[in-house]
Coordinates of C-alpha atoms in Angstrom, one line a residue:
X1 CA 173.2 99.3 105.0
X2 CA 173.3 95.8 104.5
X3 CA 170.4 93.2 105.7
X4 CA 172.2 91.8 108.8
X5 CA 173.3 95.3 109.8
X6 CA 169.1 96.0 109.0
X7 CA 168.4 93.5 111.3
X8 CA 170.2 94.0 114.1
X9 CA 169.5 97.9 113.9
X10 CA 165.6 96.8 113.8
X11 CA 166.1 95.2 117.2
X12 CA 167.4 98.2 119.0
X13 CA 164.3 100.4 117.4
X14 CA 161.7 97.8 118.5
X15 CA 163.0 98.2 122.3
X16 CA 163.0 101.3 122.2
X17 CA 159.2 101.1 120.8
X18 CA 158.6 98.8 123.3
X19 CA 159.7 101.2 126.1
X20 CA 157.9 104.1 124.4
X21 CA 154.1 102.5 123.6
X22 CA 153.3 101.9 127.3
X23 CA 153.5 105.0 128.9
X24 CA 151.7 106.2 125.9
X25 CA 148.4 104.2 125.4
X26 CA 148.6 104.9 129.4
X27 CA 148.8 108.5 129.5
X28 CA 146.3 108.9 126.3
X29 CA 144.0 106.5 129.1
X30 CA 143.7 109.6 131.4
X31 CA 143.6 111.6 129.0
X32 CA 140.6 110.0 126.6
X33 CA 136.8 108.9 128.4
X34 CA 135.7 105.5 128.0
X35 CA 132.7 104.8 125.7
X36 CA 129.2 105.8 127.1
X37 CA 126.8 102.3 127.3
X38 CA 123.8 104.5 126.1
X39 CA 122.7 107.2 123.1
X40 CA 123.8 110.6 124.3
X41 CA 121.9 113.2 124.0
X42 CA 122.3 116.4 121.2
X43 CA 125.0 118.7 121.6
X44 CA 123.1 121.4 122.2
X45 CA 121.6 119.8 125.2
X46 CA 124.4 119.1 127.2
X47 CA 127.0 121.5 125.7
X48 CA 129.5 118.5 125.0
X49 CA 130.8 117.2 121.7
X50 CA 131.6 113.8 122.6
X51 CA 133.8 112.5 119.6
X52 CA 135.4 108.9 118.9
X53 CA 138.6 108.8 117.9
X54 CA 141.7 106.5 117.5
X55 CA 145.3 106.4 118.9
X56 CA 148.0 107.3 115.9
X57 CA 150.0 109.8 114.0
X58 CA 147.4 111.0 111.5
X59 CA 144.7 111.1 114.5
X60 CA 145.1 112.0 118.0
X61 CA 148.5 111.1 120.0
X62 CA 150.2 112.8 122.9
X63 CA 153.3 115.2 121.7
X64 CA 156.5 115.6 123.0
X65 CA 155.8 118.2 124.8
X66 CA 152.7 116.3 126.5
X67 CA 150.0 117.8 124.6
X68 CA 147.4 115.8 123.0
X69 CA 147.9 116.6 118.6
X70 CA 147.0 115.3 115.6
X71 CA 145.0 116.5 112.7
X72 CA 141.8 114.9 113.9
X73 CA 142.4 116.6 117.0
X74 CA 143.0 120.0 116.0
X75 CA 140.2 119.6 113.9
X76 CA 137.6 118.8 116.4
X77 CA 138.6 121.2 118.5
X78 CA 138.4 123.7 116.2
X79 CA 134.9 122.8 115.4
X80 CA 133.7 122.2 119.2
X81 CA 135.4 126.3 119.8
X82 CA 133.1 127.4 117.1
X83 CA 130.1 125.4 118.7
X84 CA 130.5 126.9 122.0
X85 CA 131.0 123.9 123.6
X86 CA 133.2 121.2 125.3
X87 CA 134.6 118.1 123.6
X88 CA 134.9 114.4 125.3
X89 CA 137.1 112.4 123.0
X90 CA 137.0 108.6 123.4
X91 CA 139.6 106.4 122.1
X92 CA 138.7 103.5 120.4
X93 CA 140.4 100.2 120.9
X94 CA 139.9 98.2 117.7
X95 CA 139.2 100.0 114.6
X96 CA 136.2 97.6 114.0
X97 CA 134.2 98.9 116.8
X98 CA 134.0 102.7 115.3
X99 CA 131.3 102.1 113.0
X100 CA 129.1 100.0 115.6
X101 CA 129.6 102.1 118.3
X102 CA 128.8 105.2 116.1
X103 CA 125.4 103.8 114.8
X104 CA 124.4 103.0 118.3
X105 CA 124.7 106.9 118.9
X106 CA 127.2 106.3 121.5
X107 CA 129.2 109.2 120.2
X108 CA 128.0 112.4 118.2
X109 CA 131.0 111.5 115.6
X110 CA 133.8 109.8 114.2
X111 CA 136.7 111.4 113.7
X112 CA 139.2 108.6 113.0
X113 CA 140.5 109.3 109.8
X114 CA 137.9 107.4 107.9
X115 CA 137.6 106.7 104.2
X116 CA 134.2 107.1 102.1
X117 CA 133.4 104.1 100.9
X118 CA 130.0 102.5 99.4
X119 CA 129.9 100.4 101.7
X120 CA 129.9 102.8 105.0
X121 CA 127.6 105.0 103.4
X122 CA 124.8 102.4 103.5
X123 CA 124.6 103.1 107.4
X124 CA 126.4 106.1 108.3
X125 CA 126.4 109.5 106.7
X126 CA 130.0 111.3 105.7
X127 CA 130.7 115.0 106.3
X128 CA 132.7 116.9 104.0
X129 CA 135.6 115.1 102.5
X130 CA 138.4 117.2 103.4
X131 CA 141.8 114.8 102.4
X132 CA 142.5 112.3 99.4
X133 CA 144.5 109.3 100.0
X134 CA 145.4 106.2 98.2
X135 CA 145.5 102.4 99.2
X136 CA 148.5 101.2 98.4
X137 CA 149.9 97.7 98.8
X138 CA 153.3 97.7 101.2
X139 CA 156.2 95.7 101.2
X140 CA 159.8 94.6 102.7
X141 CA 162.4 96.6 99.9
X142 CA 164.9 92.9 101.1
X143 CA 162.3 90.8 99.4
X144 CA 160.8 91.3 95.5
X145 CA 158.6 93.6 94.4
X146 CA 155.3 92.5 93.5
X147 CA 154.1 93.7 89.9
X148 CA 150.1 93.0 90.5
X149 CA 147.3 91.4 92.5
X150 CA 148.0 88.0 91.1
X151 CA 152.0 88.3 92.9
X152 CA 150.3 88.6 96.3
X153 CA 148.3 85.0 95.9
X154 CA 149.9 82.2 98.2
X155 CA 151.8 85.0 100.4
X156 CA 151.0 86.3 104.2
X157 CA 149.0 89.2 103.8
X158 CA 147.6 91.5 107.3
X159 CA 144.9 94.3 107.0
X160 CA 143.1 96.0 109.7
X161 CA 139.6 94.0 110.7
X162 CA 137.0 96.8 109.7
X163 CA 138.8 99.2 107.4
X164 CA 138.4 100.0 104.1
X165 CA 141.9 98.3 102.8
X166 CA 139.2 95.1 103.3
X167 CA 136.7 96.4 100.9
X168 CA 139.1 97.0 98.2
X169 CA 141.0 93.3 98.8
X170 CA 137.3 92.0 98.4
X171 CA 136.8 94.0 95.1
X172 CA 140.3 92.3 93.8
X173 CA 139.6 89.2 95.0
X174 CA 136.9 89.3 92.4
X175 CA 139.7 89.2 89.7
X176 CA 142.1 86.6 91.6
X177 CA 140.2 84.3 93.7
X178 CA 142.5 82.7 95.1
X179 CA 143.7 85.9 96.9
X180 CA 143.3 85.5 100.7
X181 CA 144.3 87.7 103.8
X182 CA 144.0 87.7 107.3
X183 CA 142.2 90.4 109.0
X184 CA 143.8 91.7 112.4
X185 CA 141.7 93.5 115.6
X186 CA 143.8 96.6 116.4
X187 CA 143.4 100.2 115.3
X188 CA 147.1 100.9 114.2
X189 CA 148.4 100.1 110.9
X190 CA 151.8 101.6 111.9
X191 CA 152.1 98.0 113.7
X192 CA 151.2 96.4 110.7
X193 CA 153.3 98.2 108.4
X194 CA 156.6 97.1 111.4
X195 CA 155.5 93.4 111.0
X196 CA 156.1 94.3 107.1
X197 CA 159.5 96.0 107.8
X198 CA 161.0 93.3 110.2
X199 CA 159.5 90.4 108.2
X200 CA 157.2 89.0 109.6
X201 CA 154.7 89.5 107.1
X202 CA 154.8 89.8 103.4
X203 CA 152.3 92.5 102.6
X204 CA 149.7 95.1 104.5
X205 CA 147.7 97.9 103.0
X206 CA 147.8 100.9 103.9
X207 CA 146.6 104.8 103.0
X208 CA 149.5 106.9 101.3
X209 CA 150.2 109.6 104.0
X210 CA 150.7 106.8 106.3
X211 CA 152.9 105.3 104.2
X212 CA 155.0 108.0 103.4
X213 CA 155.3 109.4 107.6
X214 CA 156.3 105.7 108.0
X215 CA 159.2 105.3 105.7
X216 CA 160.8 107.4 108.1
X217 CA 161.0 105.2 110.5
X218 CA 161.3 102.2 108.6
X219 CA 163.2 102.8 105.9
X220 CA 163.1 99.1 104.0
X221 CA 159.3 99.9 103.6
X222 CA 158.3 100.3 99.8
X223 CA 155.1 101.0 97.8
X224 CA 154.5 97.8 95.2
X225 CA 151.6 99.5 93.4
X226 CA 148.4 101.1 93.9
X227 CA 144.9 100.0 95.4
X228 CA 142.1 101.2 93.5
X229 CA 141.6 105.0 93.0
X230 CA 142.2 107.3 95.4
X231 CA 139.7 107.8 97.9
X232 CA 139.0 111.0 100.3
X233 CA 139.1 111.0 104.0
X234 CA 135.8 113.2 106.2
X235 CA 134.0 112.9 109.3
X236 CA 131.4 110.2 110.2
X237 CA 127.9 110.8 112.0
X238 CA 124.8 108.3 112.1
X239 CA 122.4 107.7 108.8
X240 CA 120.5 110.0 111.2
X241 CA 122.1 112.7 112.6
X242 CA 121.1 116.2 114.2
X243 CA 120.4 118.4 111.2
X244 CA 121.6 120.9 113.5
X245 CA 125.2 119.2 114.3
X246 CA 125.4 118.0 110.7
X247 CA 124.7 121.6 109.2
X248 CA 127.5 123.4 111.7
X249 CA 130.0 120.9 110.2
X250 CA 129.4 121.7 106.8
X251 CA 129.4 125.4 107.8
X252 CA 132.5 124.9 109.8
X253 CA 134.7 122.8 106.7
X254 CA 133.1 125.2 104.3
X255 CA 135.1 128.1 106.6
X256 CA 138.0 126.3 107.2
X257 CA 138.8 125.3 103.5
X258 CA 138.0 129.2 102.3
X259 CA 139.9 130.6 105.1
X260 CA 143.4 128.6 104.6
X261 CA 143.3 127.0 107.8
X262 CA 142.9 123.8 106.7
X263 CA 145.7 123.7 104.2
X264 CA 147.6 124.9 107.1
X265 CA 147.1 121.4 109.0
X266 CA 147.3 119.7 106.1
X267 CA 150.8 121.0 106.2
X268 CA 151.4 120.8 109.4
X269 CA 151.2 117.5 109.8
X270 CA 151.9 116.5 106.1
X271 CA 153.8 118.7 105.0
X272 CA 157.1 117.6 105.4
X273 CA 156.9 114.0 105.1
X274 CA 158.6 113.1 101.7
X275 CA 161.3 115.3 102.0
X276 CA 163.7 112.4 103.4
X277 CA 164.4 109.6 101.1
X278 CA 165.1 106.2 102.1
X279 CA 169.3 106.4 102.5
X280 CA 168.5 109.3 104.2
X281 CA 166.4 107.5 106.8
X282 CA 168.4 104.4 107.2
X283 CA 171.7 107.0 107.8
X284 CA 170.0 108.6 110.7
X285 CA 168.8 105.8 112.4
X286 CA 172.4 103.9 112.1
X287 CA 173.6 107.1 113.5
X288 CA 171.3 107.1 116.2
X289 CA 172.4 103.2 117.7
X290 CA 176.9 104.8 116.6
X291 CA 176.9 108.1 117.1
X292 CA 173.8 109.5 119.3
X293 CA 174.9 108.0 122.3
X294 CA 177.8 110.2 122.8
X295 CA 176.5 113.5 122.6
X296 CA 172.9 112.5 124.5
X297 CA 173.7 114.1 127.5
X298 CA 175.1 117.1 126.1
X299 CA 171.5 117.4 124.5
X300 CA 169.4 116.9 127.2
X301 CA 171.8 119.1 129.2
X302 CA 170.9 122.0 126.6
X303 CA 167.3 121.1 127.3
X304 CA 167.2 122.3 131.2
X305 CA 168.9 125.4 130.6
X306 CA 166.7 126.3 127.5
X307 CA 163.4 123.7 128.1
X308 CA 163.4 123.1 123.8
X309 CA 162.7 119.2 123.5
X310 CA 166.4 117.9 123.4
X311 CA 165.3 115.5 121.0
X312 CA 164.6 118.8 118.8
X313 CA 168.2 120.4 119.3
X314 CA 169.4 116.8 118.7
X315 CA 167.5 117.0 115.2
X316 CA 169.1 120.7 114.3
X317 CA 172.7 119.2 115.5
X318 CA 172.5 116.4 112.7
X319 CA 171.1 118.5 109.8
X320 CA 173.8 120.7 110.6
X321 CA 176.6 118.2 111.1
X322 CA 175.7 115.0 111.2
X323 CA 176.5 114.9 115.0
X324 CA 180.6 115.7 113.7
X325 CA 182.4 117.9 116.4
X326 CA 185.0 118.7 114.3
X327 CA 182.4 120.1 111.1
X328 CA 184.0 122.9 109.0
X329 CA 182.5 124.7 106.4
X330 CA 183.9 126.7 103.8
X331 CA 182.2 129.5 105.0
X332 CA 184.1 129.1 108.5
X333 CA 180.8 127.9 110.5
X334 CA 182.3 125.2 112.9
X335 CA 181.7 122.1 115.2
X336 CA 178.4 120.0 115.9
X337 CA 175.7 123.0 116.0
X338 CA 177.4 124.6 113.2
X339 CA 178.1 128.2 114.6
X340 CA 179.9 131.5 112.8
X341 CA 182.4 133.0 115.1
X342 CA 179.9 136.0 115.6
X343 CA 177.4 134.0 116.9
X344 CA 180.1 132.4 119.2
X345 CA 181.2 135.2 120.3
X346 CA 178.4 136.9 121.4
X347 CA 177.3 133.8 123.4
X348 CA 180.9 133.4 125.1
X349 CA 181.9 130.3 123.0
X350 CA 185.8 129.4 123.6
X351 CA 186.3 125.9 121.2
X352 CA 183.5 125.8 118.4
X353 CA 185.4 122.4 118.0
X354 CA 184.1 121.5 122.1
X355 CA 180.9 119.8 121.5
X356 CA 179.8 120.3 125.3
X357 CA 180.6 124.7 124.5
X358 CA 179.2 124.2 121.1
X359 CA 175.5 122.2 121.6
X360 CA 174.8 124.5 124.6
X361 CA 175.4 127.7 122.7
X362 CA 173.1 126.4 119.6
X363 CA 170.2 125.4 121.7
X364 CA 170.7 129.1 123.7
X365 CA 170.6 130.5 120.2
X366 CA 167.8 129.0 119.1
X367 CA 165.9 129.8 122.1
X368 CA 166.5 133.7 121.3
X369 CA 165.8 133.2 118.3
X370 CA 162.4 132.1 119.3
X371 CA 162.4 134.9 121.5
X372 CA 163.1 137.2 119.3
X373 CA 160.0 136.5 117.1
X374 CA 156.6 138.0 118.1
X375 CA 154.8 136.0 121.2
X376 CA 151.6 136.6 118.5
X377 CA 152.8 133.6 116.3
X378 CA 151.9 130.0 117.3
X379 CA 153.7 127.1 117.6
X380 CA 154.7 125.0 116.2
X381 CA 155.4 127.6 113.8
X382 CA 157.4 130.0 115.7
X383 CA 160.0 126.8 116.0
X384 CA 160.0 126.3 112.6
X385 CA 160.2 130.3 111.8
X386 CA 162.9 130.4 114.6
X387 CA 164.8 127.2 112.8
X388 CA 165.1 128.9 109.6
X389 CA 166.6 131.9 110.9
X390 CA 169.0 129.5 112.7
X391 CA 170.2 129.3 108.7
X392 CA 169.3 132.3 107.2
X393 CA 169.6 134.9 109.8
X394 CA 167.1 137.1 111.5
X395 CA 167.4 139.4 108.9
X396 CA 166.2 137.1 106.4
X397 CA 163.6 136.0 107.8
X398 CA 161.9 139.0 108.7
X399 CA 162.4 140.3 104.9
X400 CA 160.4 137.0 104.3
X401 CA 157.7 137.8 106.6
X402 CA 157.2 141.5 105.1
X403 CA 157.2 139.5 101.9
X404 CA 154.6 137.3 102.8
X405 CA 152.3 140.4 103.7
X406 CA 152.8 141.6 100.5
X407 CA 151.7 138.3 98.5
X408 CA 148.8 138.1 101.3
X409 CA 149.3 135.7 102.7
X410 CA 150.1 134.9 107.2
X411 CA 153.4 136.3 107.8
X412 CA 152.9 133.7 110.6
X413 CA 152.1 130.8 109.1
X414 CA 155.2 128.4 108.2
X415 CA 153.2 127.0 105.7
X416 CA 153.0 130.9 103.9
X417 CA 156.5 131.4 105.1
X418 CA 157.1 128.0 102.8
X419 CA 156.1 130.4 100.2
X420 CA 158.0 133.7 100.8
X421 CA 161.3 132.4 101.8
X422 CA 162.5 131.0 98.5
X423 CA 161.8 134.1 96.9
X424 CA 164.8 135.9 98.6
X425 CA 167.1 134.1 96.3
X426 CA 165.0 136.2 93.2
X427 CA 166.8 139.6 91.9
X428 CA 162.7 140.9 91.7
X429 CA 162.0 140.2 95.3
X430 CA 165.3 140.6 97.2
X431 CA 166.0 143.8 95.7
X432 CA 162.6 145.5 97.2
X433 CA 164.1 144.1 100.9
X434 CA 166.2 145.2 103.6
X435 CA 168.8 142.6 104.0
X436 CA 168.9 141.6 100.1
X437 CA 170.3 137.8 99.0
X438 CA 169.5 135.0 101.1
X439 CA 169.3 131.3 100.0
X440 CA 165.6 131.3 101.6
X441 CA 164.9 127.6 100.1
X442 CA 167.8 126.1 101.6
X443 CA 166.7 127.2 104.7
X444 CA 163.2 125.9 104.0
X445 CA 164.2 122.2 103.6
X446 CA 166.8 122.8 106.5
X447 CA 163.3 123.1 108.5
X448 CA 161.4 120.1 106.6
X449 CA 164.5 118.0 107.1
X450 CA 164.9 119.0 110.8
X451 CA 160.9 118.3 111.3
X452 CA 161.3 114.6 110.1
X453 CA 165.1 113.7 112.0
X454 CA 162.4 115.1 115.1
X455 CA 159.4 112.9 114.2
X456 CA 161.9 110.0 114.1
X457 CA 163.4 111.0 117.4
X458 CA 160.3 111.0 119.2
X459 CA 159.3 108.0 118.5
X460 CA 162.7 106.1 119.1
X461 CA 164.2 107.9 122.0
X462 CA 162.2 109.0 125.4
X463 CA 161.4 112.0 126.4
X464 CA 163.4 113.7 129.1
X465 CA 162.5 115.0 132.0
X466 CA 165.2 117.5 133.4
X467 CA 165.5 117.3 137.4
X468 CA 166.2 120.7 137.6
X469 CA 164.2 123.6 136.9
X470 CA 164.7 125.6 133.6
X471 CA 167.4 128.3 133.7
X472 CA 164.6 130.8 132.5
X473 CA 167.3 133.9 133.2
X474 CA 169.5 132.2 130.9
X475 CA 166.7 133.0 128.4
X476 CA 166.8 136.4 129.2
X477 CA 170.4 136.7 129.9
X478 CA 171.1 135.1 126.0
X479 CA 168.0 136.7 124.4
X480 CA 168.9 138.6 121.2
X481 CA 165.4 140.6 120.8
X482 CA 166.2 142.0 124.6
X483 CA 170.1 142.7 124.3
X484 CA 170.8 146.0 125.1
X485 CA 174.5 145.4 124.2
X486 CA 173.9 144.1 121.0
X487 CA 171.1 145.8 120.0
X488 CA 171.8 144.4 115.9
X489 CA 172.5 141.2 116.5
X490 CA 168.7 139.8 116.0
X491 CA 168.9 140.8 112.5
X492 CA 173.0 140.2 111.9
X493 CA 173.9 137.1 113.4
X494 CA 173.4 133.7 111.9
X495 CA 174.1 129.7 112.2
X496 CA 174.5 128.1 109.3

């Protein structure tokens, strides 16, 4: 993709962002409190954990389904469930406010994402650490590289007012003193790091596991060099908080670190997000501006008769196809969903090659899929687990799942399942199963890829809101776990 062909792409993305940020920020206002004027009280007083937070992807944001996520999130939650107790979250409007705010005792914590520093722990105290990041200087991949501090003198340079990417310019600035920046009030470096992709700024910093979740939307983003060391990301509380609060967090990262379930969000969120590289990227968002368009109804279409995020079934179309109708494998699989003639068979599929026959009986396969898998298992997982049976078959996967119990580890878990499915392709594992062979790594980046081509999606094109209700006996109707007629088929048929 050339630069004038990046440019003009980069205008369509930006309305759509446009379109997209407002009903966000508004619906995460109903959603979030405003800031109390006075200390609160402990927890254990008034049974609330009142936490401050910030709008973004590595935080707290509203999901396509409407539900609030984010690692923060799940994390506080977590910890205000094992309290007994409510939680308030509070969204903060400029990233320098947390600090003050939190010394004021205006909130119990900060959970925001929030690097240790020397600096901060002067006047507030850090909980467990329980991610490491790295700083790392970002730039426009059109313009050159810069080798070292001393290439970023004399160029426009944006930070976030109150974050630790302003510390560590300080510390270099020591070395090049001529080295200046200029410091901006917001709380998201994602609009930083777009001012950096479109040109309009030379440089930003920013931590690595932003970096790397937003080179997939902007693809012409590149790392120059490291920051400083790495650092490690944990909760904030004042210099002087309740023993008592500051003793169940320890108690409660202590848990969740032995237990897995950290490494689990850690994945969750993470875990996928430098599986595309950057040709990969720029492809899919030149085919969402050429090729998207045509096939956007059809997708939304399969989302009221199943109710599976459109933009999802949209993602699973273009890992499978690239959004080509006329697809062919040399298996047989056919047309934009990529079915066997089993598969469209049983789901009273006429043309393969008839996009409009062929999206709907995907996303109806996909949905039994889902079905078909225990109601115990938790998404997003079960749509990930449900996704890779899309390529390797029921069959598969459950051989993967009795795997996984054997290696002990959570049969459902997609982050365990990571584990267990490439094994299937080993002559000591597949041997021990029912359904033998499979190419169970394949199917795992078929998952990874299908969970970024999603990220992107959301963030580009709305969601859609069907005006008709779902077609829920079309679920039942198309359900492969409840087929009396077909009684094999959970464990026989397969999309590839």
């Amino acid at each position: 993709m050339n630069h004038e062909t990046w440019t003009k792409s980069q205008k369509k993305v930006k309305l759509l962002t446009m379109r997209l940020f407002i009903p966000l920020i508004l619906a995460l206002g109903m959603g979030s409190c405003s800031i109390p004027e006075a200390p609160i009280p402990p927890v254990q007083e008034n049974h609330e954990l009142v936490v401050l937070t910030r709008n973004s992807p590595t935080t707290y944001y509203e999901d396509a389904q409407g539900n609030y996520a984010g690692l923060e999130y799940d994390l506080v939650k977590l910890f205000a469930q094992e309290l007994g107790v409510d939680v308030r979250f509070v969204v903060a409007t400029e990233f320098s406010k947390i600090i003050p705010l939190l010394t004021k005792k205006q909130v119990h914590l900060v959970a925001a994402g929030l690097t240790i520093t020397p600096e901060r722990k002067k006047i507030i105290r850090f909980g467990p650490a329980y991610q490491t990041v790295q700083q790392q200087i970002v730039y426009n991949t059109f313009a050159l590289k810069p080798d070292g501090i001393e290439d970023l003198i004399g160029k426009r340079i944006e930070v976030i007012a109150g974050s630790s990417y302003v510390e560590r310019l300080k510390q270099a600035k020591k070395k090049a003193p001529k080295l200046a920046w200029h410091e901006i009030s917001t709380t998201e470096i994602e609009e930083l790091l777009e001012k950096v992709a479109n040109g309009e700024v030379d440089y930003s910093v920013a931590d690595s596991h932003f970096v790397s979740m937003t080179q997939n939307f902007f693809p012409n983003l590149g790392v120059a060099f490291n920051l400083g060391e790495p650092e490690q990301l944990a909760w904030a509380f004042p210099k002087d908080v309740d023993p008592y609060l500051y003793g169940k967090a320890q108690q409660f990262f202590d848990r969740i670190q032995k237990d897995g379930t950290l490494r689990r969000l850690l994945d969750r969120y993470y875990g996928h997000i430098d599986r595309l590289n950057r040709i990969d990227v720029a492809t899919f968002l030149e085919k969402m501006n050429s090729t998207l368009p045509s096939y956007r109804k059809l997708f939304q279409q399969a989302q009221e008769i199943t109710d599976i995020d459109w933009r999802l079934i949209a993602a699973l179309g273009y890992q499978e196809s690239h959004w080509n109708p006329l697809a062919t494998s040399p298996t047989g699989v056919r047309g934009l969903m990529m079915l066997t003639s089993d598969t469209a068979d049983y789901l009273d599929v006429n043309d393969r090659l008839n996009p409009k026959e062929n999206v709907s009986a995907g996303a109806r396969y996909l949905l039994a899929l889902k079905e078909a898998l225990p109601e115990r298992i938790p998404e997003p997982d079960k749509t990930w687990m449900a996704l890779a049976a899309y390529n390797a078959g029921m069959g598969h996967l459950e051989d993967a799942r009795i795997l996984a119990q054997r290696m002990k580890l959570n049969p459902d878990s997609w982050t365990d399942m990571k584990k267990a499915l490439p094994l299937l392709s080993k002559t000591a594992y597949h041997t021990t199963l029912k359904h033998g062979y499979a190419r169970g790594g394949e199917s795992v980046i078929l998952v990874e890829n299908i969970r970024n081509y999603h990220n992107i999606m959301m963030k580009f094109e709305p969601a859609y809101n069907s005006p008709y209700p779902v077609l829920t006996s079309a679920k039942r109707e198309h359900s492969l776990a409840e087929s009396p007629e077909h009684p094999d088929k959970k464990v026989t048929l397969k999309a590839q």
